Short mmCIF file of C-alpha atoms in Angstrom, two decimals:
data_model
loop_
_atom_site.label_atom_id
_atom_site.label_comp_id
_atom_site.label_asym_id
_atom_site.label_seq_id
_atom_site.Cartn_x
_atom_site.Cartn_y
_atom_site.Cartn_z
CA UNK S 975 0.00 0.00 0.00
CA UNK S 976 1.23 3.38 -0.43
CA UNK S 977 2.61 5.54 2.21
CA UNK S 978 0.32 8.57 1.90
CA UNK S 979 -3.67 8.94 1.27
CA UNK S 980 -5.22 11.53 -0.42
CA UNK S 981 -8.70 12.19 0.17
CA UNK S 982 -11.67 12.43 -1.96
CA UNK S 983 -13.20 15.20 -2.83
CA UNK S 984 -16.63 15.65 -1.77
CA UNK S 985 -17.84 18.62 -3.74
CA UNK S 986 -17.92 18.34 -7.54
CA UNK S 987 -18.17 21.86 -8.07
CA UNK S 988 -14.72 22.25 -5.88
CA UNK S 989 -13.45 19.72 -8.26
CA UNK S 990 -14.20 22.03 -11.25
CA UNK S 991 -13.00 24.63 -9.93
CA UNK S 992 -9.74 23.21 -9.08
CA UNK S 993 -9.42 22.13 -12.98
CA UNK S 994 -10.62 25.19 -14.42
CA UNK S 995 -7.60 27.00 -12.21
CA UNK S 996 -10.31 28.93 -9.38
CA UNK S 997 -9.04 27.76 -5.97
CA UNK S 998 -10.32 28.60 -3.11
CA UNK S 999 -7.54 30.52 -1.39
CA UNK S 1000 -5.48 29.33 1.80
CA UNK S 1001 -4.42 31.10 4.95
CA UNK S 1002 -1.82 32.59 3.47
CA UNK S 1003 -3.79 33.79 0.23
CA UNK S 1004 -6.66 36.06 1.87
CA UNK S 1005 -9.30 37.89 -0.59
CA UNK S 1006 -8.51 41.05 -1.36
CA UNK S 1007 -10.87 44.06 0.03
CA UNK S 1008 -9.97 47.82 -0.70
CA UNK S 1009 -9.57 49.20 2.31
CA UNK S 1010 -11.00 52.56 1.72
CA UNK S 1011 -14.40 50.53 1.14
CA UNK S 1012 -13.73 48.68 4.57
CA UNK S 1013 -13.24 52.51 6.32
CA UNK S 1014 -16.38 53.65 4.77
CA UNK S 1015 -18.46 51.17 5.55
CA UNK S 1016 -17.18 51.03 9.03
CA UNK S 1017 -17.31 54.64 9.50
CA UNK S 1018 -21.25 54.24 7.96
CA UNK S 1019 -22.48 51.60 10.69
CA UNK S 1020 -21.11 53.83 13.23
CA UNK S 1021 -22.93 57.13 12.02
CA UNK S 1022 -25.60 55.12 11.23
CA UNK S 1023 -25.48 54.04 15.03
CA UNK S 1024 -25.41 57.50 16.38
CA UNK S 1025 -27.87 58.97 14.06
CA UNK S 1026 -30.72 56.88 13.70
CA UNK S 1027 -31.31 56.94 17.55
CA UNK S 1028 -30.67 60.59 17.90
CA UNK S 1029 -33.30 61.08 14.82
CA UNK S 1030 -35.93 58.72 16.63
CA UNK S 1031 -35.31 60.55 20.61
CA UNK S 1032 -35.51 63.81 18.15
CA UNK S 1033 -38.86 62.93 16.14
CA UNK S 1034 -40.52 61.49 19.71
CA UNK S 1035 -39.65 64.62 21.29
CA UNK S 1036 -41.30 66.53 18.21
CA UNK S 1037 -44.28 64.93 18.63
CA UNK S 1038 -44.77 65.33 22.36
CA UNK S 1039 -43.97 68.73 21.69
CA UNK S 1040 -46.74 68.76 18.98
CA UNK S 1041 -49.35 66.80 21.35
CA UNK S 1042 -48.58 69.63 24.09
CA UNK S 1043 -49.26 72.32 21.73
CA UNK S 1044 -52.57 70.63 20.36
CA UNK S 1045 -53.52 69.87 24.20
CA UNK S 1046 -52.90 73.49 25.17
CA UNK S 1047 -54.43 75.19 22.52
CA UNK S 1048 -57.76 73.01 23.02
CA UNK S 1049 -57.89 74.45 26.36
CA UNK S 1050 -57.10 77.46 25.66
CA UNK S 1051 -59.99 77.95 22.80
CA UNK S 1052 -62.64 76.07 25.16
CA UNK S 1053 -61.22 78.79 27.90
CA UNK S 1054 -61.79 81.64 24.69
CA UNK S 1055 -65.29 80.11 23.92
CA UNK S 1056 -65.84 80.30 27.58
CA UNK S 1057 -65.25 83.89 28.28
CA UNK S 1058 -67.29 85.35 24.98
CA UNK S 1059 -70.01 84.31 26.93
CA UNK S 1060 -68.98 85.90 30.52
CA UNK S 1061 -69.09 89.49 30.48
CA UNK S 1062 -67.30 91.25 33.35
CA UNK S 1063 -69.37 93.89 35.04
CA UNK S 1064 -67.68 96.91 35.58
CA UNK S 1065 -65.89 97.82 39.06
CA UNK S 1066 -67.91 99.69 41.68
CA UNK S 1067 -65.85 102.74 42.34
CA UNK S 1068 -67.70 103.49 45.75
CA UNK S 1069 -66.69 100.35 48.03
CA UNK S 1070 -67.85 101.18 51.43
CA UNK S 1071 -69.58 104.23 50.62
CA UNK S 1072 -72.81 102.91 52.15
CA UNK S 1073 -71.33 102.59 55.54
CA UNK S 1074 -70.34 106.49 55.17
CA UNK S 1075 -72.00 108.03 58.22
CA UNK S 1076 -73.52 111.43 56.26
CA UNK S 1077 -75.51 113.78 58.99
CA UNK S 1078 -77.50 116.40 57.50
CA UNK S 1079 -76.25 116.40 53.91
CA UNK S 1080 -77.94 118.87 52.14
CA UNK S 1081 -80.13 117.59 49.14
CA UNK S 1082 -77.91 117.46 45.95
CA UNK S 1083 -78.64 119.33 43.11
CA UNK S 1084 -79.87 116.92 39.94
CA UNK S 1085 -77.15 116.16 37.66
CA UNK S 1086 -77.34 116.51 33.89
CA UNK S 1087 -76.12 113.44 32.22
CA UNK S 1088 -75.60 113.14 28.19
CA UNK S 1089 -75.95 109.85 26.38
CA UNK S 1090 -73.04 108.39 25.35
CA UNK S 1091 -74.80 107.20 22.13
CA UNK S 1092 -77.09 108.99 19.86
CA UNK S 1093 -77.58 106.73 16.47
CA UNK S 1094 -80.03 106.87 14.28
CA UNK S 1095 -82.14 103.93 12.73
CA UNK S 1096 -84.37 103.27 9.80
CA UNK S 1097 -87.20 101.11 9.59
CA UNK S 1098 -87.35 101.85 5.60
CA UNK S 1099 -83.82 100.49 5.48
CA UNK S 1100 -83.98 97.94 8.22
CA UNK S 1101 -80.37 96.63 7.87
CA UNK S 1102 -78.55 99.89 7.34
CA UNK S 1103 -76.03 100.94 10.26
CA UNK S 1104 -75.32 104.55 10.38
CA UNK S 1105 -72.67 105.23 12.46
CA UNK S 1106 -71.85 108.42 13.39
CA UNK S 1107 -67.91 109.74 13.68
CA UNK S 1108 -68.21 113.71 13.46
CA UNK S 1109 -64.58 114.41 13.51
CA UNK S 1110 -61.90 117.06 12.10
CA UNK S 1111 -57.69 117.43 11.54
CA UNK S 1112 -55.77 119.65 13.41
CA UNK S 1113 -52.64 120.96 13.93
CA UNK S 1114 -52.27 119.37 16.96
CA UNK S 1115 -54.24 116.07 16.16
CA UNK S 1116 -57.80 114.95 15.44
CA UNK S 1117 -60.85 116.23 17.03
CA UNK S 1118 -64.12 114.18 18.31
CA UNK S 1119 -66.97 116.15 19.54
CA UNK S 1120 -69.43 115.08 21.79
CA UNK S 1121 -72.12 116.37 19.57
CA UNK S 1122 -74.53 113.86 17.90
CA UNK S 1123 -77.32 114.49 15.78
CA UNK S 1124 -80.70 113.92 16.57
CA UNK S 1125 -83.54 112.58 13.65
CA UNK S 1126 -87.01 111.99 14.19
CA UNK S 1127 -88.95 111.49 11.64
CA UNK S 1128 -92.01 108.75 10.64
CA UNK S 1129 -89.37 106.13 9.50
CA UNK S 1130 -86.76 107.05 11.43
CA UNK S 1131 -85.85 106.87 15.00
CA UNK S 1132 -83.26 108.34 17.71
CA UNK S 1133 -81.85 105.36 20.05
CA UNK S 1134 -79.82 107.09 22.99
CA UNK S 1135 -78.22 105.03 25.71
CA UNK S 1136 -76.79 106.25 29.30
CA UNK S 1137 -74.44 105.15 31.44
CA UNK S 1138 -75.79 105.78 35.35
CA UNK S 1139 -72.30 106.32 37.48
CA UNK S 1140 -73.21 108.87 40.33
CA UNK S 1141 -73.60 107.30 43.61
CA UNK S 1142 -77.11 107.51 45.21
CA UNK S 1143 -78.52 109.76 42.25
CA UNK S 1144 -81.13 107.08 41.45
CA UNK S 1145 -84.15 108.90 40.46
CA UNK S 1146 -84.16 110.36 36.59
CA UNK S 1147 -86.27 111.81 34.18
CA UNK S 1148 -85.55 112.11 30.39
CA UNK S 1149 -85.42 115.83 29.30
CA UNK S 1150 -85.69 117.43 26.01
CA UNK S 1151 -84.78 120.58 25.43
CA UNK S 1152 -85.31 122.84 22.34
CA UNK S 1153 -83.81 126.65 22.09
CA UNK S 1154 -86.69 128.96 21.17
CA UNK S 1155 -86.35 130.61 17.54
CA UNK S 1156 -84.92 134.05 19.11
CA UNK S 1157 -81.99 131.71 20.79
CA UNK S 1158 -81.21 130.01 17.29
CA UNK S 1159 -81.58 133.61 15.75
CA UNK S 1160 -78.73 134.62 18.11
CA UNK S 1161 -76.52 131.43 18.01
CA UNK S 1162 -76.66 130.84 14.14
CA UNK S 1163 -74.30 127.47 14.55
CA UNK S 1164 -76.67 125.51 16.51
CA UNK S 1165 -78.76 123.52 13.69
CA UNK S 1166 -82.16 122.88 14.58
CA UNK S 1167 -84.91 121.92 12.23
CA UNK S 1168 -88.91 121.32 13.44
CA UNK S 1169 -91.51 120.76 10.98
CA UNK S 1170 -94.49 123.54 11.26
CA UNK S 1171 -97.12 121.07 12.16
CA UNK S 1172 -97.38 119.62 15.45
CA UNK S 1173 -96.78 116.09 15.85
CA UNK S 1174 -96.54 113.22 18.40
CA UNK S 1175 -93.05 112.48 20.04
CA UNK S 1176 -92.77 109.07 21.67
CA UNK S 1177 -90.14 108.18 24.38
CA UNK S 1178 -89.96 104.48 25.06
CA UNK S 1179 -87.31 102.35 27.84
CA UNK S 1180 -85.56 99.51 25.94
CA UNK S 1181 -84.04 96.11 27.11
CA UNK S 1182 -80.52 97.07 26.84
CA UNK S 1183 -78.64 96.18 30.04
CA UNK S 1184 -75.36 95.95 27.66
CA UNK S 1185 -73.50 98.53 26.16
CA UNK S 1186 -75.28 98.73 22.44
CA UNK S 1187 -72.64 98.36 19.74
CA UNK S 1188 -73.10 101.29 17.13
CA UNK S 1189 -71.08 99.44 14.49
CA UNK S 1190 -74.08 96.62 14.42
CA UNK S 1191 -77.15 99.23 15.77
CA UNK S 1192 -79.77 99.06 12.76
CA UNK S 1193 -83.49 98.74 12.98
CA UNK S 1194 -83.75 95.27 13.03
CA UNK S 1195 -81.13 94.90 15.27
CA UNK S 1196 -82.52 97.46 18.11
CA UNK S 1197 -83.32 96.74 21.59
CA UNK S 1198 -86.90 95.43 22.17
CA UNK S 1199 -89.19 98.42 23.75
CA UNK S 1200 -90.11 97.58 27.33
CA UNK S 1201 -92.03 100.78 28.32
CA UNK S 1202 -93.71 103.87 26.88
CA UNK S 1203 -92.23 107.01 29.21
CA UNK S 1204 -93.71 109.57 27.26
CA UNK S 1205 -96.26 110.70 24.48
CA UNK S 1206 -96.35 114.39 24.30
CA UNK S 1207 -97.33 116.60 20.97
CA UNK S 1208 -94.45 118.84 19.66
CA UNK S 1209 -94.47 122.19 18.45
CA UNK S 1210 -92.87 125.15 17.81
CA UNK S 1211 -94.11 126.45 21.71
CA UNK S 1212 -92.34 123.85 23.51
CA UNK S 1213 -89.33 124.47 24.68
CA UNK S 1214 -88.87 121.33 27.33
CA UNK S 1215 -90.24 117.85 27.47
CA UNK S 1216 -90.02 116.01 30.60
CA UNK S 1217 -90.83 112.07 31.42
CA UNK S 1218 -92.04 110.80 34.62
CA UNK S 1219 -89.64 109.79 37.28
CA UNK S 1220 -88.23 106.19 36.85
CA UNK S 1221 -85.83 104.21 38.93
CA UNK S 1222 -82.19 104.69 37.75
CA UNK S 1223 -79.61 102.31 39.56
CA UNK S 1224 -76.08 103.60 39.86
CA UNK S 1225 -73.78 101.64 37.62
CA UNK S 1226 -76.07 100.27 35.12
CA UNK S 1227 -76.93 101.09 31.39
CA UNK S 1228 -80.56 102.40 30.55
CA UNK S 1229 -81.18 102.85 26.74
CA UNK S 1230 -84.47 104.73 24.96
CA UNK S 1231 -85.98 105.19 21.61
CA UNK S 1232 -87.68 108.57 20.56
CA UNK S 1233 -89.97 107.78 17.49
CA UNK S 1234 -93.10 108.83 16.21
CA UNK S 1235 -95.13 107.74 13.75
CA UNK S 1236 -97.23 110.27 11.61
CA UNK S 1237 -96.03 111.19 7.99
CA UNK S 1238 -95.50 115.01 8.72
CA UNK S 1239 -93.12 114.96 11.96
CA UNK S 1240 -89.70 116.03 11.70
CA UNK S 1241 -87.00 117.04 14.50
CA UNK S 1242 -83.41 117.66 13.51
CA UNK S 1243 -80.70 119.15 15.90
CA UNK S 1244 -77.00 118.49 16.29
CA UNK S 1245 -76.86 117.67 20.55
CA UNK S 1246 -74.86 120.57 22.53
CA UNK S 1247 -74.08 120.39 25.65
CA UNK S 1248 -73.33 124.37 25.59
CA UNK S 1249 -76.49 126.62 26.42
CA UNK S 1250 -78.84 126.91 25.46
CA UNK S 1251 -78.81 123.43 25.12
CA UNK S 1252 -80.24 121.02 22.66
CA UNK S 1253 -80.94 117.45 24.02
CA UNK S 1254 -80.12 116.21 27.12
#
């Protein structure tokens, strides 16, 4: 027998390879692999490491961040919705004044308070606003008066509101008051205007506890009338109209209409608080 053995091979393929010259290579023949590939694709798997958890802590944070911004800003337009609906009553400037000790105080003298708003509305136009901003440019700015104009006629109607503010002075009446024709003769810039024939002038208390909003006042958007004050004829021989006493709590808003209804009655004046006055 001879002295060495040489194995079989088990794999054909192996075999062929070995005849068509591929072998596979020893210990000492290692496959070649470029090195700058190797670096790379080490250097890869390690960003790759580093990144891709940094980019997922980054895009969970983002989202959080994103559910905390949704979850706030639900609350915070539920809080919104909320508040339109709560309106904050105005501060009572006379805390403790009812515990004020007052020993013959003489009677005060009635106060003369203007409405804040005078607007006009039109129950020919029903949806018309007409806002009134009587201003003028100055040197040193512009100017606002506190005059308002005043329309009655049979399709239009004067809505003035008040604001009560004097402590204890509960008890008012609404006032009119018209300059006679030798006044206007003398004070030329006061604009009045009465039609010849007299007429009926209506002064009715409206459900307006709110501040009215001029920029949406129109006649379909008025106050409902709650009372009829006054009904008194106008002419050119009245000077002052005057309602009945009604009950006037400090710190609240009372509103009225002055209307009337028959085709010939007309009264036009620009309010002025300056005498002799026109309105009150």
């Amino acid at each position: 027998m001879p002295a060495t053995y040489t194995p079989l091979l088990s794999d054909p393929d192996a075999a062929d390879a070995q005849d068509d010259g591929w072998r596979s290579p020893t210990s000492e023949e290692k496959p070649y692999v470029d090195s700058r590939l190797s670096d790379f694709a080490s250097r890869s798997v390690k960003v790759f490491d580093k990144v891709v958890p940094g980019t997922l802590v980054l895009l969970a944070c983002t989202l959080s961040l994103v559910s905390l911004v949704l979850t706030i800003s639900g609350h915070y337009n539920a809080s919104v919705a909320e508040a339109t609906h709560t309106k904050l009553a105005y501060p009572n400037p006379y805390i403790g004044l009812e515990k004020a000790v007052l020993l013959d105080s003489p009677t005060p003298a009635p106060i003369i308070n203007f409405p804040h708003l005078l607007a006009q509305v039109n129950s020919s136009n029903p949806t018309t606003v007409y806002l009134q901003q009587p201003h003028w440019p100055t040197y040193f700015g512009t100017l606002y008066p506190n005059d308002r104009r005043f329309l009655v006629t049979n399709e239009v109607s004067t809505i003035a509101q008040f604001r009560m503010m004097d402590y204890g002075m509960e008890r008012c009446v609404a006032k009119l008051e018209m300059p006679s024709s030798t006044e206007l003769a003398q004070l030329p810039e006061k604009r009045f205007s009465l039609s010849g024939t007299p007429f009926p002038l209506e002064i009715w208390a409206l459900a307006a506890g709110d501040d009215i909003d001029p920029h949406k006042l129109s006649w379909s958007t008025r106050p409902l009338s709650t009372q009829l004050l006054l009904d008194v004829t106008i002419d050119r021989d009245v000077k002052t109209i005057e309602s009945p006493e009604f009950a006037c709590p400090s710190r609240t808003l009372l509103a009225f209409e002055l209307r009337c209804g028959t085709p010939d009655c007309h009264l036009q004046f620009n309010q002025s608080n300056k005498a002799p006055r026109l309105g009150k």
